[in-house]
Amino acid sequence: MENSIESTEEQTGSLSSAGAMNRNPAFDYIVVGGGSAGAVLASRLSEDASRRVLLVEAGKSYPPHAYPDAVRLQTVIGGNPDHDWGFVSEPGWSGKSFPAPRGKVLGGSSAVNAGVWMRAPAADFERWTEAGLPHWSISDVLPSFRASERTASGSDQCHGRFGPEPIHQLQEDEISDMQRAFIASAEIAGFARVTDFNGEVPFGVGPYPMNNRAGQRLNTGMTYLSDAVRARPNLTIRSETLVDRVEVENGRAVAIILAGNERISGSEIVLSAGAYGSPAILLRSGIGPAAELEALNIPVVANLPVGQRLQEHPFFFTVWAAHADRLGLPIPPVGAILWARSSKGGSKDGDLHVSAVHYGDPADSPTGAIFMLALAVTRPRSTGTLKLRDPNPETAPIIDLNILGEAEDRALMVEGIQMIRNIASQGPLADIIAQELVPGAAIVDPADLEAALPTALDIYHHPASTAPMGGDDDANAVTDYQGRVRGVANLRVADASIFPDVPSVATNPTVVMLAERISQWIKG
């Protein structure tokens, strides 16, 4: 079978009415969402030619080598209306609502992100296992990280050489003058130089590892769903297809119901629609807090805390006017990072990121030259919620991120600004800087800095933990350690929704690893 979108949609249509009561399901595996996790799952599960796999994606699909510039180019990050869900958060502590871009295209948010490839560190997984989650230690997950990547650098112990994701560790001659100056000044300030952020010791400063090539972002729709994979006769890809809910009969998931009420049956259903999409599908399926569901007249299938532990990294842009003759070319836009431990973090936790980036409008600078040192709190204490507005799958959910809702997070952000100022005051970076624009050098007192945070506050676009994994005695858990939904057989979630808490780094590589790991459990 030629695996074009047209032919796969025709095939799916011919099978979707089969399998009443699941006596003869149309597919062995149905994967909902073709993003960072779903593309991985579809690729790995369809390696077994005897298994029929359906991948359903709400967004558009493109051939691996024919994505449009809005998706393909590294310089274009998120927010393109043709490939984005258009989510917006509720106002929180800052009084601001935040656009919450999520990729709506085959490849998902891996198709609209910054292309950074930094794994969650060992300390994140240690925290999970200490909380009672088995089989998620760094030694457990490292083989799946290695299986995903193809990189020429680093040690064989830490890195894969033959995976689908080409990873390139940037070198200093590949980043901008400003980014090199940032690294040098951070070293002068006492931070260690890191040459491999995916090695054994990731904390310190250095150029980013990236999954891009020649300025092109390499999303999972390209890397895991190659032409050869898409041509597999047992893999059906159905794009521009919105899933409403999962049908559950006698405690077992048996089918998905599309917007428009089309039914497609499957022996096992995996939700990989992202930290906003997957919980929304669960809720529409009657899986979630009973009181919320009853208020929307949704019959309760399983009373579980879906959407009750939403986490996201808060982000703040310190903005700097540069001497125009010293800044150099603003390429690449993303090139260097400091991963630091705050005074409040543990000895193993890197809870602050500073990214040296060429964003901002030069017209906003009195010198006509501008750059940003973007600060993230990567171990936030604040948690938010995701709820349904109504049962309509076309309606965006209510996303309450509660960014900086906890005073401890605000204190970490203030400490991070002070750390950035220390770095910017010395070495070659100080020679580039003409003045601090945001928050402004006159704002010094910690209370005043906290009050100024809303002026340039944003989010890092790493939502997680809306259907978290946990042990049998964990009242906050929605899924078990393999992503299986509690109380509902044949239904899993496999994406950032199931992280017990948000990893202390950009989430995409860890989501890919998670999908690699869960695909092996599904295959047995």
XYZ file of C-alpha atoms in Angstrom:
524
model
C 0.000 0.000 0.000
C 1.312 3.452 -0.847
C 1.326 5.265 2.485
C 0.177 8.674 1.350
C -2.222 10.631 3.494
C -5.010 10.188 0.948
C -4.633 6.432 0.764
C -4.337 6.037 4.533
C -7.455 8.069 5.148
C -9.335 5.888 2.693
C -8.062 2.777 4.429
C -9.010 4.093 7.842
C -12.472 4.960 6.639
C -13.004 1.437 5.380
C -11.977 -0.029 8.729
C -13.395 2.439 11.209
C -16.797 0.795 11.514
C -15.330 -2.630 12.108
C -14.856 -4.236 15.481
C -18.154 -3.607 17.203
C -17.641 -4.517 20.873
C -13.988 -5.006 19.827
C -14.480 -8.574 18.667
C -12.522 -7.644 15.560
C -10.697 -4.369 16.243
C -9.580 -2.365 13.245
C -6.101 -1.777 14.704
C -3.831 -3.390 17.241
C -2.531 0.001 18.376
C -4.061 3.442 18.009
C -1.705 6.332 18.800
C -3.453 9.674 19.276
C -1.151 12.591 18.484
C 1.819 12.525 16.114
C 4.221 14.732 18.038
C 7.400 14.258 20.045
C 6.081 11.019 21.563
C 3.441 9.854 19.098
C 5.729 9.769 16.068
C 8.213 7.692 18.069
C 5.517 5.269 19.185
C 4.082 4.865 15.697
C 7.530 4.180 14.286
C 8.568 1.687 16.954
C 5.234 -0.146 17.225
C 4.989 -0.580 13.450
C 8.402 -2.284 13.371
C 6.417 -5.468 14.026
C 4.846 -6.089 10.618
C 2.150 -8.275 12.169
C 0.720 -5.329 14.145
C -1.662 -2.827 12.586
C -0.882 0.687 13.804
C -2.957 3.837 13.354
C -1.434 7.251 14.064
C -4.005 10.048 14.311
C -2.769 13.644 14.104
C -4.978 16.731 14.402
C -2.611 18.900 12.377
C -1.266 18.813 8.869
C 1.166 16.244 7.542
C 4.053 16.895 5.179
C 6.567 14.576 3.535
C 9.732 14.357 5.663
C 11.723 16.604 3.315
C 8.938 19.028 2.408
C 7.959 20.836 5.602
C 7.259 24.560 5.042
C 9.713 27.192 6.256
C 7.428 28.111 9.182
C 8.039 24.632 10.576
C 11.423 23.761 9.126
C 13.571 26.818 9.861
C 15.327 27.019 13.222
C 14.856 30.797 13.322
C 11.035 30.448 13.410
C 9.911 29.246 16.841
C 6.270 28.528 17.662
C 3.093 30.478 17.213
C 2.487 29.985 13.477
C -1.330 29.855 13.252
C -1.328 27.156 10.575
C 0.613 24.807 12.854
C -0.374 25.822 16.376
C -3.302 25.090 18.681
C -3.607 28.729 19.738
C -3.840 28.000 23.460
C -3.739 30.903 25.926
C -3.368 30.560 29.687
C -5.521 32.111 32.365
C -4.127 35.157 34.208
C -2.216 34.201 37.325
C -0.025 35.894 39.938
C 1.343 38.345 37.375
C -2.072 39.276 36.025
C -0.864 38.228 32.572
C -2.180 35.594 30.213
C 0.487 33.750 28.262
C 0.269 32.347 24.748
C 0.973 28.637 25.180
C 2.172 27.437 21.758
C 1.838 23.728 20.987
C 2.654 22.255 17.611
C -0.354 21.186 15.567
C 1.434 19.315 12.783
C 2.989 15.901 12.272
C 5.992 16.211 14.565
C 4.034 18.180 17.167
C 5.937 20.608 19.339
C 9.249 19.145 18.184
C 8.393 20.919 14.915
C 8.059 24.371 16.476
C 10.607 24.403 19.314
C 14.110 25.876 19.539
C 15.781 22.618 18.529
C 17.646 22.209 21.832
C 18.567 18.630 22.768
C 19.296 18.495 26.492
C 18.260 15.444 28.475
C 16.805 15.489 31.955
C 19.687 14.935 34.384
C 20.205 11.973 36.693
C 18.880 13.959 39.669
C 15.434 14.248 38.066
C 15.142 10.489 37.701
C 16.559 9.920 41.173
C 13.768 12.093 42.529
C 11.184 9.989 40.671
C 12.529 6.692 41.960
C 12.807 8.016 45.513
C 9.108 8.887 45.275
C 8.338 5.222 44.595
C 8.320 5.084 40.795
C 10.140 1.917 39.636
C 12.209 1.440 36.480
C 12.927 5.132 35.886
C 16.441 5.537 37.273
C 19.123 7.058 35.055
C 20.539 3.581 34.423
C 17.057 2.433 33.353
C 16.455 5.300 30.927
C 19.935 5.757 29.463
C 19.507 2.942 26.887
C 16.358 4.652 25.582
C 18.104 8.020 25.363
C 20.917 6.359 23.444
C 18.468 4.531 21.157
C 16.943 7.854 20.111
C 20.072 9.735 19.141
C 22.769 9.732 16.516
C 25.698 11.882 17.566
C 29.372 11.932 16.728
C 30.530 13.534 19.979
C 30.714 12.478 23.607
C 31.411 9.099 25.149
C 29.943 5.830 23.909
C 28.654 5.216 27.426
C 26.448 8.313 27.338
C 25.598 8.644 23.649
C 23.940 6.748 20.841
C 25.505 6.562 17.403
C 22.747 5.036 15.287
C 19.382 6.488 16.418
C 16.909 8.497 14.335
C 17.689 11.902 15.912
C 20.843 13.608 14.575
C 22.339 15.528 17.499
C 25.083 18.101 17.110
C 26.988 19.612 20.019
C 27.643 23.203 18.990
C 31.234 24.397 19.209
C 32.346 27.916 20.076
C 33.221 28.747 16.473
C 29.568 28.028 15.554
C 27.987 30.527 17.944
C 27.893 34.315 18.020
C 30.389 36.757 19.500
C 27.889 37.628 22.233
C 27.319 33.981 23.101
C 31.063 33.325 23.305
C 31.425 36.372 25.535
C 28.626 35.091 27.768
C 30.418 31.759 28.209
C 33.711 33.461 29.030
C 32.136 35.856 31.523
C 30.225 33.029 33.222
C 33.509 31.164 33.635
C 35.093 34.272 35.165
C 32.109 34.383 37.544
C 33.003 30.881 38.705
C 30.812 28.564 36.645
C 32.288 25.395 35.183
C 32.761 24.999 31.438
C 30.638 22.169 30.008
C 31.535 20.525 26.700
C 28.749 17.900 26.769
C 25.422 18.802 28.361
C 24.245 15.226 27.785
C 27.259 13.765 29.546
C 27.704 12.790 33.161
C 28.080 16.351 34.546
C 25.698 18.754 32.773
C 25.830 21.731 35.138
C 27.787 24.767 33.988
C 28.079 26.894 30.850
C 28.726 26.150 27.201
C 27.222 25.931 23.713
C 23.950 24.076 23.285
C 23.535 20.571 21.866
C 20.992 20.803 19.040
C 18.922 18.551 16.834
C 19.088 20.648 13.721
C 21.102 20.611 10.547
C 22.088 23.511 8.291
C 19.578 25.793 10.014
C 16.749 23.257 9.780
C 14.874 21.994 12.819
C 14.596 18.204 12.707
C 11.242 17.175 14.155
C 10.090 13.630 14.924
C 7.847 13.657 11.858
C 11.063 13.814 9.823
C 13.370 11.669 11.938
C 11.150 8.853 13.199
C 8.586 8.954 10.385
C 10.956 8.769 7.438
C 9.751 7.894 3.958
C 10.642 4.254 4.609
C 8.680 4.150 7.864
C 5.660 5.853 6.322
C 5.682 3.265 3.531
C 5.136 0.366 5.933
C 1.899 -1.366 4.920
C 0.894 -1.912 8.551
C 1.168 1.798 9.464
C -1.719 4.146 8.760
C -1.254 7.876 9.292
C -4.384 9.974 9.394
C -3.769 13.714 9.596
C -6.106 16.686 10.142
C -8.236 14.386 12.276
C -9.438 15.565 15.680
C -10.075 13.002 18.419
C -12.952 13.714 20.776
C -12.712 10.931 23.331
C -11.924 7.318 24.121
C -14.781 4.846 24.288
C -14.628 2.641 27.383
C -16.735 -0.501 27.797
C -16.718 -2.531 31.011
C -13.527 -0.874 32.187
C -11.631 -1.372 28.914
C -10.739 1.162 26.230
C -12.094 -0.172 22.951
C -12.143 2.709 20.456
C -11.547 6.361 19.784
C -14.395 8.644 18.803
C -13.496 11.426 16.399
C -15.029 14.867 16.290
C -18.036 14.174 14.116
C -18.657 10.879 15.957
C -16.705 8.502 13.721
C -15.600 5.433 15.687
C -12.284 3.577 15.198
C -11.676 0.482 17.273
C -8.339 -0.679 18.633
C -6.927 -3.313 20.935
C -4.745 -0.765 22.746
C -5.014 3.012 22.703
C -2.142 5.363 23.540
C -2.737 9.072 24.071
C 0.255 11.152 22.983
C -1.511 14.441 22.374
C 0.677 16.437 24.743
C 0.327 17.842 28.232
C -2.723 19.876 27.201
C -4.271 17.547 24.623
C -4.043 14.180 26.383
C -5.711 15.270 29.647
C -8.460 17.010 27.680
C -9.205 13.743 25.854
C -9.190 11.839 29.146
C -11.634 14.307 30.665
C -13.999 14.133 27.686
C -13.812 10.336 28.036
C -15.082 10.498 31.613
C -11.666 10.006 33.189
C -10.891 12.749 35.675
C -12.128 14.441 38.854
C -15.703 13.269 39.323
C -17.065 16.638 40.431
C -15.665 18.404 37.359
C -17.066 15.780 35.012
C -20.497 15.748 36.623
C -20.677 19.549 36.358
C -20.272 19.136 32.577
C -22.714 16.206 32.390
C -19.919 13.824 31.374
C -20.515 10.298 32.736
C -17.741 9.325 35.145
C -15.690 6.333 34.013
C -12.770 6.712 36.429
C -12.407 9.276 39.210
C -8.762 10.312 38.779
C -6.866 13.604 39.382
C -6.402 14.424 35.697
C -5.177 17.968 35.110
C -4.512 18.697 38.772
C -0.695 18.934 38.735
C 0.119 21.028 35.669
C 3.667 22.387 35.755
C 5.543 24.792 33.502
C 8.904 26.558 33.677
C 8.597 30.327 34.272
C 10.764 32.462 32.001
C 12.013 36.046 32.345
C 13.823 38.066 29.691
C 16.611 40.305 30.909
C 17.200 42.679 27.997
C 20.458 44.431 27.169
C 21.429 47.259 24.845
C 24.709 46.412 23.145
C 27.399 48.489 21.517
C 26.481 48.013 17.873
C 30.096 47.668 16.756
C 30.791 44.921 19.313
C 27.698 42.706 19.240
C 28.548 40.880 16.029
C 26.136 38.905 13.876
C 23.002 37.662 15.694
C 23.422 34.077 14.475
C 22.496 31.526 15.732
C 19.537 32.916 17.671
C 20.003 30.216 20.342
C 23.593 29.228 21.048
C 24.764 29.113 24.668
C 23.351 28.185 28.059
C 24.245 28.301 31.721
C 22.682 25.541 33.829
C 23.161 26.606 37.439
C 22.253 25.664 40.982
C 20.594 28.330 43.102
C 21.347 28.855 46.771
C 18.063 27.098 47.519
C 18.609 24.085 45.260
C 20.057 20.769 46.303
C 23.601 19.761 45.479
C 22.328 17.662 42.563
C 19.685 20.034 41.216
C 20.226 22.533 38.423
C 17.253 24.809 39.001
C 18.170 27.882 36.929
C 18.780 28.249 33.192
C 20.233 31.298 31.489
C 20.098 31.262 27.691
C 22.119 33.783 25.678
C 19.803 34.562 22.771
C 19.521 36.990 19.888
C 15.893 37.964 20.351
C 14.364 41.410 20.688
C 13.757 44.303 18.333
C 16.856 46.485 17.758
C 14.490 49.452 17.543
C 13.839 48.992 21.275
C 17.498 49.680 22.057
C 18.958 53.215 22.188
C 22.074 51.849 20.487
C 20.200 49.978 17.757
C 21.652 46.670 19.003
C 20.013 44.289 21.468
C 20.239 40.824 22.989
C 18.675 38.905 25.854
C 19.825 36.705 28.689
C 16.692 34.654 29.253
C 16.203 33.187 32.718
C 14.155 30.105 33.591
C 13.308 28.519 36.924
C 13.560 24.845 36.033
C 12.501 23.312 39.362
C 9.321 25.300 39.976
C 7.247 24.694 43.082
C 4.093 26.232 41.630
C 1.500 23.927 40.121
C -1.555 24.740 38.052
C -4.546 22.983 36.577
C -6.103 22.041 33.263
C -9.884 21.774 33.039
C -12.528 21.571 30.331
C -14.646 24.586 29.478
C -17.206 22.290 27.915
C -17.239 18.805 26.341
C -16.733 20.125 22.798
C -13.383 18.895 21.374
C -13.117 22.122 19.369
C -13.047 24.201 22.566
C -9.662 24.969 24.105
C -9.263 23.797 27.704
C -8.887 26.143 30.662
C -5.129 26.317 31.258
C -4.198 27.795 34.641
C -0.399 27.653 34.761
C -0.114 29.467 38.114
C 3.264 30.811 36.984
C 5.248 32.145 39.969
C 2.269 31.464 42.184
C 4.576 30.245 44.939
C 6.788 32.819 46.663
C 9.747 30.427 46.476
C 9.645 30.549 42.672
C 9.629 34.335 42.712
C 12.633 34.328 45.042
C 14.471 31.989 42.667
C 13.733 34.308 39.756
C 15.098 37.291 41.672
C 18.226 35.328 42.579
C 18.636 34.422 38.912
C 18.479 38.078 37.861
C 21.159 38.912 40.406
C 23.290 36.056 39.059
C 22.894 37.340 35.490
C 23.909 40.846 36.546
C 27.044 39.460 38.157
C 27.998 37.660 34.943
C 27.191 40.699 32.787
C 29.346 42.992 34.911
C 32.656 41.349 34.070
C 34.801 39.984 31.296
C 34.081 40.224 27.569
C 30.304 40.378 28.022
C 30.641 43.616 29.986
C 32.570 45.086 27.051
C 29.636 44.366 24.703
C 26.931 45.804 26.972
C 25.934 49.459 26.756
C 23.172 49.304 29.366
C 20.612 47.068 31.041
C 17.148 47.721 29.623
C 15.029 45.154 31.520
C 14.473 45.035 34.399
C 16.687 48.159 34.505
C 19.798 48.854 36.529
C 17.959 51.198 38.916
C 15.866 48.300 40.245
C 18.062 46.683 42.881
C 16.083 45.809 46.007
C 14.812 42.182 45.911
C 11.254 43.289 46.657
C 11.404 45.782 43.792
C 12.841 43.130 41.477
C 9.991 40.797 42.382
C 7.483 43.555 41.673
C 9.119 44.071 38.260
C 8.879 40.423 37.209
C 5.560 40.797 35.319
C 7.161 43.303 32.911
C 9.062 40.603 30.998
C 7.594 37.367 32.334
C 6.837 34.504 29.986
C 6.857 30.706 29.939
C 9.485 28.268 28.639
C 6.828 26.228 26.763
C 7.448 22.970 28.632
C 4.055 21.962 30.107
C 4.000 18.662 31.964
C 2.471 16.447 34.646
C -1.247 16.662 33.865
C -1.632 12.855 34.117
C 1.362 11.968 36.289
C 2.824 8.542 36.865
C 2.964 7.245 40.406
C 2.969 4.226 42.648
C -0.147 2.361 43.733
C -0.356 4.411 46.934
C 0.128 7.783 45.236
C -3.175 9.646 45.401
C -1.921 12.218 42.877
C -1.147 9.643 40.169
C -3.265 9.105 37.067
C -1.029 6.495 35.435
C 1.342 3.772 36.585
C 5.049 3.583 35.768
C 4.269 2.293 32.257
C 1.770 5.046 31.474
C -1.258 2.781 31.973
C -4.338 4.690 33.103
C -5.529 3.543 36.489
C -8.764 1.596 36.397
C -9.023 1.514 32.591
C -7.495 -1.430 30.746
C -5.860 -1.041 27.318
C -5.399 2.713 27.701
C -2.081 4.491 28.182
C -0.744 8.012 28.124
C 2.762 8.476 26.733
C 3.923 12.092 26.621
C 4.945 14.890 29.001
C 1.583 14.537 30.758
C 2.881 11.560 32.726
C 6.080 13.088 34.093
C 5.725 13.069 37.909
C 7.044 16.628 37.777
C 8.465 18.800 35.039
C 12.075 17.887 34.183
C 14.643 20.571 34.960
C 15.421 21.181 31.291
C 13.740 21.519 27.888
C 11.427 18.514 27.735
C 11.534 17.284 24.123
C 14.467 14.815 24.377
C 13.050 13.328 27.576
C 9.631 12.919 25.936
C 11.287 11.104 23.025
C 13.091 8.842 25.500
C 9.831 8.185 27.353
C 8.136 7.129 24.121
C 11.049 4.838 23.269
C 10.743 3.249 26.699
C 6.983 2.823 26.697
C 7.003 1.411 23.158
C 9.214 -1.413 24.413
C 6.833 -2.133 27.276
C 3.881 -2.189 24.892
C 5.634 -4.614 22.561
C 6.556 -6.805 25.549
